[in-house]
Coordinates of C-alpha atoms in Angstrom, one line a residue:
X1128 CA -119.7 193.4 26.1
X1129 CA -117.8 194.5 29.3
X1130 CA -119.2 193.8 32.8
X1131 CA -117.9 196.9 34.9
X1132 CA -116.8 196.3 38.7
X1133 CA -119.3 196.6 41.4
X1134 CA -118.6 197.7 44.8
X1135 CA -121.7 196.6 46.3
X1136 CA -124.8 194.9 44.5
X1137 CA -127.4 197.3 46.2
X1138 CA -130.0 199.6 45.0
X1139 CA -129.2 202.4 47.4
X1140 CA -128.3 205.9 46.1
X1141 CA -124.5 205.6 47.6
X1142 CA -123.9 202.4 46.0
X1143 CA -125.3 203.4 42.8
X1144 CA -122.8 206.7 42.8
X1145 CA -120.1 204.3 43.2
X1146 CA -121.3 201.9 40.4
X1147 CA -121.5 204.5 38.1
X1148 CA -118.2 206.3 39.0
X1149 CA -115.5 207.9 36.7
X1150 CA -112.8 205.2 37.1
X1151 CA -115.1 202.1 37.0
X1152 CA -116.5 203.3 33.6
X1153 CA -113.0 204.4 32.3
X1154 CA -111.7 200.9 33.5
X1155 CA -114.8 199.1 31.3
X1156 CA -113.9 201.4 28.4
X1157 CA -110.0 200.4 28.5
X1158 CA -111.3 196.9 28.4
X1159 CA -113.3 197.4 25.1
X1160 CA -110.4 198.9 23.2
X1161 CA -109.5 195.9 21.6
X1162 CA -112.9 195.3 20.4
X1163 CA -112.9 198.6 18.2
X1164 CA -116.4 199.5 18.8
X1165 CA -118.6 202.0 16.9
X1166 CA -120.5 203.1 19.9
X1167 CA -120.5 202.4 23.6
X1168 CA -123.2 202.3 26.2
X1169 CA -123.6 202.4 29.7
X1170 CA -125.8 199.8 30.2
X1171 CA -127.4 200.7 33.5
X1172 CA -130.4 202.6 34.5
X1173 CA -130.1 203.3 38.0
X1174 CA -126.0 204.0 37.6
X1175 CA -126.7 206.8 35.3
X1176 CA -130.2 208.4 36.7
X1177 CA -128.9 208.5 40.3
X1178 CA -126.5 211.4 38.8
X1179 CA -129.3 213.6 37.5
X1180 CA -129.4 214.7 34.2
X1181 CA -126.4 216.9 33.7
X1182 CA -124.5 214.2 35.6
X1183 CA -125.6 211.6 33.4
X1184 CA -124.6 213.5 30.4
X1185 CA -121.3 214.2 31.9
X1186 CA -120.7 210.6 32.4
X1187 CA -121.5 209.8 28.8
X1188 CA -119.5 212.4 27.8
X1189 CA -116.4 211.2 29.5
X1190 CA -117.1 207.6 28.1
X1191 CA -117.1 208.9 24.6
X1192 CA -114.0 210.7 25.1
X1193 CA -112.2 207.9 26.5
X1194 CA -113.4 205.4 23.8
X1195 CA -112.7 207.8 20.9
X1196 CA -116.7 207.0 19.7
X1197 CA -120.1 208.2 20.4
X1198 CA -121.6 206.9 24.0
X1199 CA -124.9 207.4 25.8
X1200 CA -126.4 205.3 28.8
X1201 CA -129.7 203.6 29.4
X1202 CA -131.2 206.6 31.1
X1203 CA -130.6 208.8 28.4
X1204 CA -131.7 206.3 26.5
X1205 CA -135.2 206.0 27.7
X1206 CA -135.6 209.9 27.4
X1207 CA -134.3 209.8 23.8
X1208 CA -136.7 206.8 22.8
X1209 CA -139.6 208.6 24.2
X1210 CA -138.9 211.5 22.1
X1211 CA -138.5 209.4 19.1
X1212 CA -141.7 208.1 19.8
X1213 CA -143.6 211.4 20.6
X1214 CA -144.4 210.0 24.1
X1215 CA -145.0 212.4 27.0
X1216 CA -147.2 210.7 29.8
X1217 CA -145.7 207.3 31.2
X1218 CA -146.2 204.8 33.9
X1219 CA -143.0 203.2 35.7
X1220 CA -142.8 199.3 36.8
X1221 CA -139.3 199.8 38.8
X1222 CA -138.0 197.0 40.5
X1223 CA -136.0 199.4 42.9
X1224 CA -137.0 200.9 46.6
X1225 CA -139.2 204.0 46.6
X1226 CA -136.4 206.4 47.0
X1227 CA -134.5 205.3 44.1
X1228 CA -137.3 205.1 41.7
X1229 CA -138.2 208.6 42.6
X1230 CA -134.8 209.6 41.3
X1231 CA -135.8 208.1 38.0
X1232 CA -139.0 209.8 38.0
X1233 CA -137.2 213.4 38.4
X1234 CA -134.7 212.2 35.7
X1235 CA -137.7 211.8 33.3
X1236 CA -139.6 214.9 34.6
X1237 CA -136.2 216.9 33.9
X1238 CA -137.0 216.1 30.1
X1239 CA -140.7 217.1 30.2
X1240 CA -141.7 213.3 30.9
X1241 CA -144.9 213.2 33.3
X1242 CA -144.9 209.8 35.5
X1243 CA -148.5 209.3 35.8
X1244 CA -148.1 206.2 37.9
X1245 CA -145.4 204.1 39.4
X1246 CA -145.0 201.1 41.0
X1247 CA -142.1 200.4 43.3
X1248 CA -141.3 196.9 44.2
X1249 CA -138.5 197.3 46.8
X1250 CA -136.0 194.7 45.4
X1251 CA -132.6 195.5 46.7
X1252 CA -130.1 193.9 44.6
X1253 CA -129.6 192.9 40.9
X1254 CA -129.1 189.6 41.4
X1255 CA -132.7 189.1 42.6
X1256 CA -134.1 191.0 39.6
X1257 CA -132.2 188.7 37.3
X1258 CA -134.2 185.8 38.9
X1259 CA -137.9 187.1 38.3
X1260 CA -139.6 184.9 36.0
X1261 CA -141.7 186.2 32.9
X1262 CA -144.9 185.9 34.6
X1263 CA -143.7 187.8 37.5
X1264 CA -142.7 190.9 35.4
X1265 CA -145.7 190.6 33.2
X1266 CA -147.7 191.3 36.6
X1267 CA -145.4 194.2 37.6
X1268 CA -146.0 196.0 34.1
X1269 CA -149.7 195.4 34.1
X1270 CA -150.0 196.4 37.8
X1271 CA -148.1 199.7 37.0
X1272 CA -150.0 200.5 34.1
X1273 CA -152.0 203.7 34.0
X1274 CA -155.2 204.6 31.7
X1275 CA -153.4 208.1 30.9
X1276 CA -149.9 206.7 30.4
X1277 CA -149.0 206.5 26.8
X1278 CA -146.2 203.9 27.6
X1279 CA -144.9 201.9 30.3
X1280 CA -141.4 201.9 31.5
X1281 CA -139.4 199.2 33.0
X1282 CA -135.9 200.6 34.1
X1283 CA -133.7 197.8 35.3
X1284 CA -131.0 196.1 32.9
X1285 CA -131.0 193.2 35.2
X1286 CA -134.4 192.1 34.5
X1287 CA -134.5 189.9 31.5
X1288 CA -137.0 191.2 29.1
X1289 CA -135.8 191.1 25.5
X1290 CA -137.4 188.0 25.0
X1291 CA -141.0 189.1 26.1
X1292 CA -141.5 192.5 24.9
X1293 CA -144.2 191.5 22.7
X1294 CA -146.1 189.8 25.1
X1295 CA -145.5 193.0 27.7
X1296 CA -147.1 195.2 25.1
X1297 CA -149.8 192.9 24.3
X1298 CA -150.7 192.9 28.1
X1299 CA -151.3 196.5 28.4
X1300 CA -152.0 197.4 24.4
X1301 CA -149.1 200.0 24.5
X1302 CA -145.8 200.5 24.0
X1303 CA -143.2 199.0 26.7
X1304 CA -139.6 200.4 26.9
X1305 CA -137.5 197.9 29.0
X1306 CA -133.8 199.1 30.0
X1307 CA -132.3 196.5 27.9
X1308 CA -134.3 197.2 24.7
X1309 CA -133.5 201.0 24.6
X1310 CA -129.9 200.1 25.4
X1311 CA -129.7 198.4 22.6
X1312 CA -131.8 200.7 20.3
X1313 CA -129.4 203.9 21.2
X1314 CA -126.2 201.8 20.5
X1315 CA -127.4 200.9 17.4
X1316 CA -128.5 204.6 16.7
X1317 CA -125.3 205.8 17.5
X1318 CA -123.5 203.5 15.4
X1319 CA -125.3 204.6 12.3
X1320 CA -128.8 203.3 12.3
X1321 CA -131.3 201.1 13.9
X1322 CA -132.9 198.4 11.6
X1323 CA -136.9 197.0 12.3
X1324 CA -136.3 194.4 14.4
X1325 CA -139.5 191.9 15.0
X1326 CA -140.0 190.9 18.4
X1327 CA -138.4 193.9 20.1
X1328 CA -141.9 196.0 20.5
X1329 CA -143.0 198.9 18.8
X1330 CA -139.7 201.1 19.2
X1331 CA -138.0 199.0 16.8
X1332 CA -141.1 199.4 14.4
X1333 CA -140.9 202.9 14.5
X1334 CA -137.8 203.2 12.4
X1335 CA -137.0 206.5 10.5

């Protein structure tokens, strides 16, 4: 794993466009060279969806070309995971400010995913998101849920969710897709196959 450079830790569109810039990602790929990965994931949701669907795919294509292996990003992984599960209507539990969260809604809509409800929590920095306790995360997910949603999405890789996905799904009674979960899933898929992994939610049970 390589942590790419950060100009400013801020959930603002200008800062996120800088975060996902070509040179920052190219530098990250160069640092990965000695690891000889089978796939590469740009493990950042907001730093990919702010570029829009076409921009996010160009971003991933540049990473793949530089790395010489298949590559994707967290935002693209969300869409691919929803297609994999056959889900079209979702609720979003976003840590971001409203304007940033709306970029994610538009990103999903471009691939035919309808957001029927969204909770936006206005947290500016990834550092603060990383301090959220499991009870707070669960409350955010439950508050964002909607009867018409087939799944709840949690789009922030700074939020610690991998250890509590089963708990989150139990709380809402439906799949919960989180940023780190879909990133791992997509990276494994690109590398050749996704094993069934207990504790990582219904996405990792729907192996085919």
